[in-house]
Coordinates of C-alpha atoms in Angstrom, one line a residue:
M144 CA 0.0 0.0 0.0
K145 CA 1.3 3.4 -0.9
K146 CA 2.2 5.7 2.1
D147 CA 0.2 9.0 2.2
K148 CA -0.1 11.9 4.6
I149 CA -3.0 13.1 6.7
E150 CA -2.9 16.6 8.1
V151 CA -4.5 17.6 11.4
R152 CA -4.8 21.3 12.3
Y153 CA -5.7 22.2 15.9
L154 CA -5.1 25.4 17.9
G155 CA -3.2 27.0 15.0
V156 CA -0.8 24.1 14.8
T157 CA -0.7 21.6 11.9
I158 CA 0.8 18.1 12.3
G159 CA 1.0 15.3 9.8
I160 CA 0.1 11.6 10.2
T161 CA 1.8 9.0 8.0
R162 CA -0.5 6.1 6.9
E163 CA 2.0 3.3 6.3
S164 CA -0.7 0.6 6.0
A165 CA -4.4 0.1 6.7
S166 CA -3.7 -0.6 10.3
R167 CA -0.5 1.5 11.0
F168 CA -0.6 5.3 11.4
V169 CA 2.5 7.1 12.6
I170 CA 2.5 10.6 14.3
A171 CA 5.8 12.4 14.7
D172 CA 6.0 14.3 18.0
Y173 CA 8.6 17.1 18.7
S174 CA 6.9 18.7 21.6
S175 CA 9.6 17.5 24.1
G176 CA 12.4 18.8 22.0
K177 CA 13.2 15.3 20.7
R178 CA 11.6 13.3 17.9
V179 CA 9.1 10.7 19.2
R180 CA 7.0 8.4 17.0
H181 CA 3.5 7.5 18.1
V182 CA 1.9 4.5 16.3
R183 CA -1.9 3.9 16.2
T184 CA -3.9 1.1 14.5
D185 CA -6.7 3.2 13.1
E186 CA -7.1 6.7 11.7
H187 CA -9.5 7.9 14.4
S188 CA -7.2 7.2 17.3
A189 CA -4.3 8.6 15.2
R190 CA -6.2 11.9 14.8
E191 CA -6.9 12.0 18.5
K192 CA -3.2 11.6 19.3
A193 CA -2.3 14.2 16.7
R194 CA -4.7 16.7 18.4
E195 CA -2.9 16.1 21.8
V196 CA 0.5 16.8 20.2
C197 CA -0.9 20.0 18.6
E198 CA -2.2 21.1 22.0
M199 CA 1.2 20.5 23.6
L200 CA 3.0 22.3 20.8
A201 CA 0.6 25.2 21.1
K202 CA 1.3 25.5 24.8
G203 CA 5.0 25.4 24.2
K204 CA 4.8 28.2 21.6
Q205 CA 2.8 30.3 24.1
Q206 CA 5.5 29.8 26.8
E207 CA 8.2 30.6 24.2
R208 CA 6.4 33.8 23.3
A209 CA 6.1 34.7 27.0
L210 CA 9.8 34.0 27.5
I211 CA 10.8 36.2 24.5
A212 CA 8.7 39.0 25.9
N213 CA 10.1 38.8 29.4
D214 CA 13.4 40.7 29.6
E215 CA 14.4 39.2 33.0
L216 CA 14.0 35.7 31.7
K217 CA 15.8 36.5 28.5
Y218 CA 18.8 37.8 30.6
E219 CA 18.7 34.6 32.8
V220 CA 18.7 32.3 29.8
R221 CA 21.5 34.3 28.1
R222 CA 23.6 34.2 31.3
S223 CA 22.9 30.5 31.8
L224 CA 24.2 29.8 28.3
E225 CA 27.3 31.8 29.0
V226 CA 28.0 29.9 32.2
L227 CA 27.5 26.6 30.4
E228 CA 29.6 27.4 27.4
P229 CA 33.0 26.3 28.9
T230 CA 31.4 23.0 29.9
G231 CA 30.2 22.2 26.3
K232 CA 26.8 21.4 27.7
R233 CA 23.5 22.8 26.3
L234 CA 20.9 24.3 28.6
L235 CA 18.3 21.5 28.5
P236 CA 20.7 18.6 29.1
A237 CA 22.4 20.7 31.9
A238 CA 19.0 21.4 33.5
T239 CA 18.1 17.7 33.2
L240 CA 21.3 16.6 34.8
F241 CA 20.9 19.1 37.7
A242 CA 17.3 17.9 38.3
Q243 CA 18.5 14.2 38.4
A244 CA 21.3 15.1 40.9
V245 CA 18.9 16.9 43.2
S246 CA 16.5 14.0 43.0
I247 CA 19.2 11.7 44.3
L248 CA 20.4 14.0 47.1
G249 CA 17.0 15.3 48.1
N250 CA 18.1 19.0 48.2
T251 CA 20.6 21.4 46.6
D252 CA 22.5 22.3 49.8
E253 CA 24.8 19.3 49.6
L254 CA 25.3 19.1 45.8
L255 CA 28.6 20.8 45.6
R256 CA 29.9 19.0 48.8
A257 CA 28.9 15.7 47.3
C258 CA 30.8 16.5 44.1
E259 CA 33.9 17.5 46.0
F260 CA 33.7 14.4 48.2
W261 CA 33.4 12.2 45.1
R262 CA 36.3 14.1 43.4
Q263 CA 38.5 13.5 46.5
N264 CA 37.5 9.9 47.3
R265 CA 36.4 8.3 44.0
P266 CA 38.2 5.0 43.3
N267 CA 41.2 5.0 41.0
R268 CA 41.6 8.8 41.0
P269 CA 44.4 9.7 38.7
V270 CA 47.7 10.7 40.4
K271 CA 49.7 13.7 39.3
P272 CA 53.3 12.6 40.2
K273 CA 55.4 15.0 42.2
R274 CA 59.0 14.7 43.3
A275 CA 59.3 14.7 47.0
A276 CA 61.8 17.6 47.1
A277 CA 59.4 19.8 45.1
A278 CA 56.5 18.8 47.3
V279 CA 58.4 19.8 50.4
R280 CA 59.3 23.2 49.0
E281 CA 55.7 23.9 47.9
F282 CA 54.3 22.8 51.3
L283 CA 56.6 25.1 53.2
V284 CA 55.6 28.1 51.0
A285 CA 52.0 27.3 51.7
K286 CA 52.7 27.3 55.5
N287 CA 53.8 31.0 55.5
S288 CA 50.7 31.9 57.6
V289 CA 51.8 29.8 60.6
S290 CA 54.0 31.2 63.3
A291 CA 57.7 31.6 62.6
R292 CA 58.7 29.0 65.2
R293 CA 56.2 26.5 63.9
R294 CA 57.4 27.0 60.3
R295 CA 61.0 26.6 61.4
N296 CA 60.2 23.3 63.1
L297 CA 58.4 22.0 60.0
A298 CA 61.2 23.1 57.8
C299 CA 63.8 21.4 60.0
Y300 CA 62.1 18.0 59.9
L301 CA 61.1 18.2 56.3
R302 CA 64.6 19.2 55.2
Q303 CA 65.7 15.9 56.7
F304 CA 63.0 14.1 54.7
E305 CA 64.0 16.0 51.5
T306 CA 67.7 15.2 52.0
Q307 CA 67.1 11.4 52.3
L308 CA 64.1 10.9 50.0
G309 CA 63.8 14.1 47.9
A310 CA 64.8 12.3 44.7
K311 CA 61.8 9.9 44.9
M312 CA 58.3 10.6 43.6
L313 CA 56.1 11.4 46.6
D314 CA 53.7 8.5 45.8
E315 CA 56.7 6.1 45.7
V316 CA 57.7 6.8 49.3
R317 CA 57.0 3.8 51.6
S318 CA 56.9 3.2 55.3
A319 CA 60.2 1.3 55.2
D320 CA 61.9 4.4 53.7
V321 CA 60.6 6.5 56.6
E322 CA 61.6 3.9 59.2
A323 CA 65.1 3.6 57.7
L324 CA 65.6 7.4 57.9
I325 CA 64.5 7.6 61.5
E326 CA 66.6 4.6 62.5
E327 CA 69.7 6.3 61.0
K328 CA 69.0 9.5 63.0
G329 CA 68.6 7.9 66.4
W330 CA 66.2 10.6 67.6
S331 CA 64.6 10.8 71.0
P332 CA 60.9 9.7 71.2
K333 CA 59.7 13.3 71.1
T334 CA 61.7 14.2 68.0
H335 CA 60.7 10.8 66.4
N336 CA 57.0 11.6 66.9
E337 CA 57.3 15.2 65.8
F338 CA 59.1 14.2 62.6
L339 CA 56.3 11.7 61.8
G340 CA 53.7 14.5 62.4
A341 CA 55.5 16.9 60.0
V342 CA 55.8 14.3 57.3
G343 CA 52.1 13.3 57.8
L344 CA 51.1 16.9 57.2
L345 CA 53.0 16.9 54.0
F346 CA 51.1 13.8 52.7
K347 CA 47.8 15.3 53.8
F348 CA 48.7 18.5 51.9
A349 CA 49.6 16.4 48.8
Q350 CA 46.0 15.1 48.7
S351 CA 44.2 18.4 49.3
G352 CA 42.9 20.8 46.8
N353 CA 43.6 19.8 43.2
R354 CA 47.0 18.4 43.9
D355 CA 46.5 14.6 43.8
W356 CA 50.2 14.0 44.1
V357 CA 49.5 10.8 45.9
P358 CA 46.4 8.5 45.9
A359 CA 43.6 9.3 48.3
G360 CA 44.3 8.1 51.8
F361 CA 48.0 7.4 51.0
N362 CA 50.2 8.2 54.0
P363 CA 53.2 5.9 54.7
V364 CA 53.9 7.4 58.1
K365 CA 50.6 5.9 59.5
A366 CA 52.2 2.5 59.6
V367 CA 55.3 3.8 61.5
E368 CA 55.0 3.2 65.2
R369 CA 55.0 6.3 67.5
R370 CA 57.1 6.1 70.5
E371 CA 56.0 6.7 74.1
V372 CA 57.1 10.0 75.4
R373 CA 57.6 10.1 79.2
G374 CA 56.8 13.3 81.0
S375 CA 59.7 15.4 81.9
D376 CA 60.3 16.8 85.4
I377 CA 59.1 20.4 86.1
L378 CA 62.1 22.2 87.5
I379 CA 61.9 25.5 89.2
F380 CA 64.3 28.2 90.4
E381 CA 64.8 29.2 94.0
P382 CA 64.3 32.8 95.1
W383 CA 68.1 33.3 95.4
E384 CA 68.5 32.2 91.8
V385 CA 66.1 34.8 90.4
R386 CA 67.7 37.5 92.6
Q387 CA 71.1 36.5 91.1
M388 CA 69.8 36.6 87.6
L389 CA 68.4 40.1 88.1
D390 CA 71.5 41.4 89.8
R391 CA 73.9 40.1 87.2
V392 CA 72.1 40.3 83.9
E393 CA 72.7 43.2 81.5
P394 CA 70.5 46.2 82.5
E395 CA 68.6 46.3 79.2
L396 CA 67.2 42.8 79.9
I397 CA 65.8 43.5 83.4
P398 CA 62.3 44.5 82.3
F399 CA 61.9 41.4 80.2
L400 CA 63.5 39.1 82.8
A401 CA 61.4 40.5 85.6
L402 CA 58.2 39.8 83.7
W403 CA 59.4 36.4 82.6
N404 CA 59.8 35.4 86.3
F405 CA 56.9 37.3 87.9
S406 CA 54.1 37.4 85.3
G407 CA 53.8 33.8 84.0
C408 CA 54.0 34.9 80.4
R409 CA 55.9 32.8 77.8
K410 CA 59.1 34.3 76.5
E411 CA 57.6 34.4 73.0
E412 CA 54.6 36.4 74.3
L413 CA 56.9 38.8 76.2
S414 CA 59.0 39.4 73.1
R415 CA 55.8 41.0 71.5
I416 CA 54.9 43.3 74.4
T417 CA 55.4 47.0 73.9
W418 CA 56.3 49.8 76.2
Q419 CA 52.9 51.4 75.5
Q420 CA 51.3 48.3 77.1
I421 CA 53.6 48.4 80.0
N422 CA 52.9 52.1 80.6
T423 CA 49.2 51.3 80.7
A424 CA 49.8 48.3 83.0
L425 CA 51.7 50.5 85.5
K426 CA 48.5 52.5 85.9
T427 CA 46.0 49.6 85.9
N428 CA 48.1 46.7 87.4
K429 CA 47.1 44.6 84.4
I430 CA 48.9 43.7 81.2
E431 CA 46.4 43.3 78.4
L432 CA 47.8 40.8 75.9
L433 CA 46.4 40.9 72.4
A434 CA 45.3 37.8 70.6
S435 CA 48.2 38.3 68.1
Q436 CA 50.7 38.2 71.0
T437 CA 49.6 35.0 72.7
K438 CA 50.5 31.4 71.9
T439 CA 46.8 30.3 72.1
G440 CA 45.6 33.1 69.7
Y441 CA 43.2 34.4 72.4
A442 CA 43.6 37.7 74.2
R443 CA 44.1 37.5 78.0
T444 CA 44.8 39.7 81.0
V445 CA 47.9 39.1 83.1
P446 CA 48.1 40.7 86.6
L447 CA 51.1 43.0 87.1
L448 CA 52.1 41.9 90.6
E449 CA 53.7 44.4 92.9
N450 CA 57.3 43.0 92.8
A451 CA 57.2 42.9 89.0
K452 CA 55.9 46.4 89.0
S453 CA 58.6 47.6 91.4
W454 CA 61.3 46.3 89.0
L455 CA 59.8 48.1 86.1
I456 CA 59.5 51.4 88.0
W457 CA 63.0 51.0 89.4
W458 CA 64.4 50.4 85.9
L459 CA 62.5 53.3 84.3
S460 CA 63.7 55.6 87.1
K461 CA 67.3 54.8 86.1
H462 CA 66.9 54.7 82.3
G463 CA 64.2 57.2 81.7
P464 CA 60.6 56.7 80.4
K465 CA 59.9 54.6 77.3
G466 CA 57.1 55.6 75.0
S467 CA 57.4 53.1 72.2
G468 CA 59.1 50.0 71.0
L469 CA 59.3 46.4 72.4
I470 CA 60.5 45.7 75.9
L471 CA 62.9 43.1 74.6
P472 CA 65.9 44.6 72.9
A473 CA 66.0 44.1 69.1
R474 CA 69.3 42.2 69.2
W475 CA 67.6 39.4 71.2
N476 CA 64.2 39.6 69.5
S477 CA 64.4 36.8 67.0
L478 CA 63.9 33.0 67.2
T479 CA 67.6 32.4 67.5
G480 CA 68.0 35.2 70.0
L481 CA 65.2 33.9 72.2
D482 CA 66.7 30.4 72.1
D483 CA 70.2 31.8 73.1
L484 CA 68.8 34.1 75.8
S485 CA 68.5 31.5 78.5
K486 CA 72.1 30.4 78.0
F487 CA 73.3 34.0 78.1
I488 CA 71.4 34.6 81.4
A489 CA 72.6 31.4 83.0
R490 CA 76.2 32.1 82.1
N491 CA 76.1 35.7 83.5
A492 CA 74.2 34.7 86.6
G493 CA 76.4 31.7 87.4
I494 CA 73.5 29.3 87.7
V495 CA 72.4 26.1 86.1
W496 CA 69.5 26.8 83.7
K497 CA 66.3 24.9 84.1
R498 CA 64.3 24.5 80.9
N499 CA 61.2 26.9 81.0
G500 CA 62.3 27.5 84.6
C501 CA 61.0 31.1 84.8
R502 CA 57.5 30.2 83.8
H503 CA 57.4 27.0 85.7
S504 CA 58.6 28.8 88.8
Y505 CA 55.8 31.5 88.5
I506 CA 53.1 28.9 88.0
S507 CA 54.3 26.6 90.8
Y508 CA 54.7 29.5 93.4
R509 CA 51.5 31.3 92.3
S510 CA 49.5 28.1 92.6
Q511 CA 50.7 27.6 96.1
I512 CA 49.8 31.2 97.1
L513 CA 46.3 31.3 95.4
G514 CA 45.4 27.6 95.8
N515 CA 43.2 28.0 92.7
T516 CA 44.3 26.3 89.5
V517 CA 41.6 28.0 87.4
L518 CA 42.8 31.5 88.2
V519 CA 46.4 30.6 87.6
A520 CA 45.5 28.9 84.3
D521 CA 43.7 32.1 83.2
E522 CA 46.7 34.2 84.0
C523 CA 49.1 31.9 82.2
G524 CA 47.1 31.0 79.1
N525 CA 47.0 27.3 80.1
S526 CA 44.4 24.7 81.1
P527 CA 43.5 24.0 84.7
H528 CA 44.1 20.3 84.0
K529 CA 47.7 20.9 83.1
I530 CA 48.2 23.2 86.1
E531 CA 46.8 20.5 88.4
K532 CA 48.7 17.7 86.7
H533 CA 52.2 19.3 86.4
Y534 CA 52.5 22.0 89.0
R535 CA 50.2 21.4 92.0
A536 CA 52.0 18.1 92.6
K537 CA 55.3 20.0 93.4
S538 CA 56.2 20.2 97.1
V539 CA 56.5 24.0 97.2
L540 CA 56.6 25.7 100.7
L541 CA 54.3 28.7 101.1
E542 CA 57.2 30.6 102.7
T543 CA 59.3 30.0 99.6
A544 CA 56.5 31.1 97.3
K545 CA 56.1 34.3 99.3
A546 CA 59.9 34.8 99.1
W547 CA 59.8 34.5 95.3
F548 CA 57.3 37.3 94.9
N549 CA 59.1 39.4 97.4
V550 CA 62.3 39.6 95.3
I551 CA 62.4 43.4 94.7
P552 CA 65.1 45.9 93.4
P553 CA 67.9 47.2 95.6
T554 CA 67.1 50.3 97.5
D555 CA 69.1 53.5 98.5
E556 CA 68.3 57.1 99.2
N557 CA 68.0 57.8 95.5
I558 CA 65.6 55.0 94.7
I559 CA 61.8 55.1 94.9
P560 CA 60.6 53.3 98.1
M561 CA 59.4 49.7 97.4
P562 CA 56.3 48.1 98.9
Q563 CA 56.5 46.0 102.0
P564 CA 57.3 42.3 101.5
E565 CA 53.8 41.1 102.4
A566 CA 52.2 43.5 99.9
A567 CA 54.2 42.0 97.1
V568 CA 52.3 38.7 97.2
E569 CA 49.1 39.9 95.7
P570 CA 48.4 42.5 92.9
V571 CA 46.9 45.0 95.3
T572 CA 46.6 48.7 94.6
A573 CA 49.8 50.6 94.8
S574 CA 50.6 52.9 97.7
P575 CA 50.3 56.7 97.2
V576 CA 54.1 57.0 97.0
M577 CA 54.2 54.2 94.3
A578 CA 51.2 55.7 92.5
D579 CA 52.9 59.1 92.3
A580 CA 56.1 57.5 91.0
V581 CA 54.2 55.6 88.3
A582 CA 52.4 58.7 87.2
S583 CA 55.6 60.7 87.1
I584 CA 57.4 58.1 85.0
V585 CA 54.6 57.3 82.6
E586 CA 53.5 60.9 82.0
H587 CA 57.0 62.2 81.1

């Protein structure tokens, strides 16, 4: 039978029906944007289907005309096409893909996170090989935002890694390589563990972002056993030792050393304190440390105890008021300088240096006097748990603790009178004579 065409016109739309045989009628449907063939067995049902298609096409044309007339929608469509252009996707397939993704997740909030998670964790993700030496250098550049001391420690450990294994591709480094390096060095347990921590950060960095220098989850140091680090003894100075330090140290270091022993601040924190802050503290009996000056990154208030205050006033009376600059002289104010400072003080004072002895002494003696670990922890930027664990266990006599905070400058007829010994224990309000001296020094 010869094929012929039957035209159906409805709602201003004309559509054709192809009669292929007496019992086969085919209607071509483009209403969805794709070609669909509908087959019917008789002309009547074929015409009914054709009218449905005409109706759908008519509605589509109405929507299209409305879209063309709507400037906001036209802009949105144009921008959507521009956004999609780099992907090579057309608008309809992109919208369909988006709808399918949302139907799987149930909402749009997690769509990007789901994509990122898949990118990071999909199986057989391709690796972009990177030589270990180059990876170390790039990692250290990325760590510019951390503190100088932290970056120096990372660099120290990773330079060892680079020297031994820098020629390898990073994804070829194995646990046995790391173990052999550590065995050769013969490090202490603490150094051993810190080295593994630094190398572990390098491998974590290698997997982050778009780097993919190693396979996902690859970290050879995980299989290397950490060593047990035993707690070290907390050693403190005696009052006569701090007196000897302050008597024999170079005069320019007295303000720093007095606060190191009588404020509980870390030496790194003290190295950032300015004379402006000290001048304010002499009036308020409180040193306000900024977040940028503390180890923890949180601002805190440190009491300026009477004996620490007396050392500052005594020193200022001899050397004149200071309106600006840091209290630690510039020649000592560096990582190396701070590290060498304790050796210099011990050598000049003729004493055996105790690691972190100044801060340990303050916390131990202050805990004995106050009997409150929470207050001491707040002053020192530490946790009450650590204060209780490491310092309260020390057998410190109350008389020795009082003697520590009664170490004051030498006196003569030309020196401003100092407070009585008992008043030096707590940060009480200064006497009228002391207050007048403070005002005189700070205001000049």
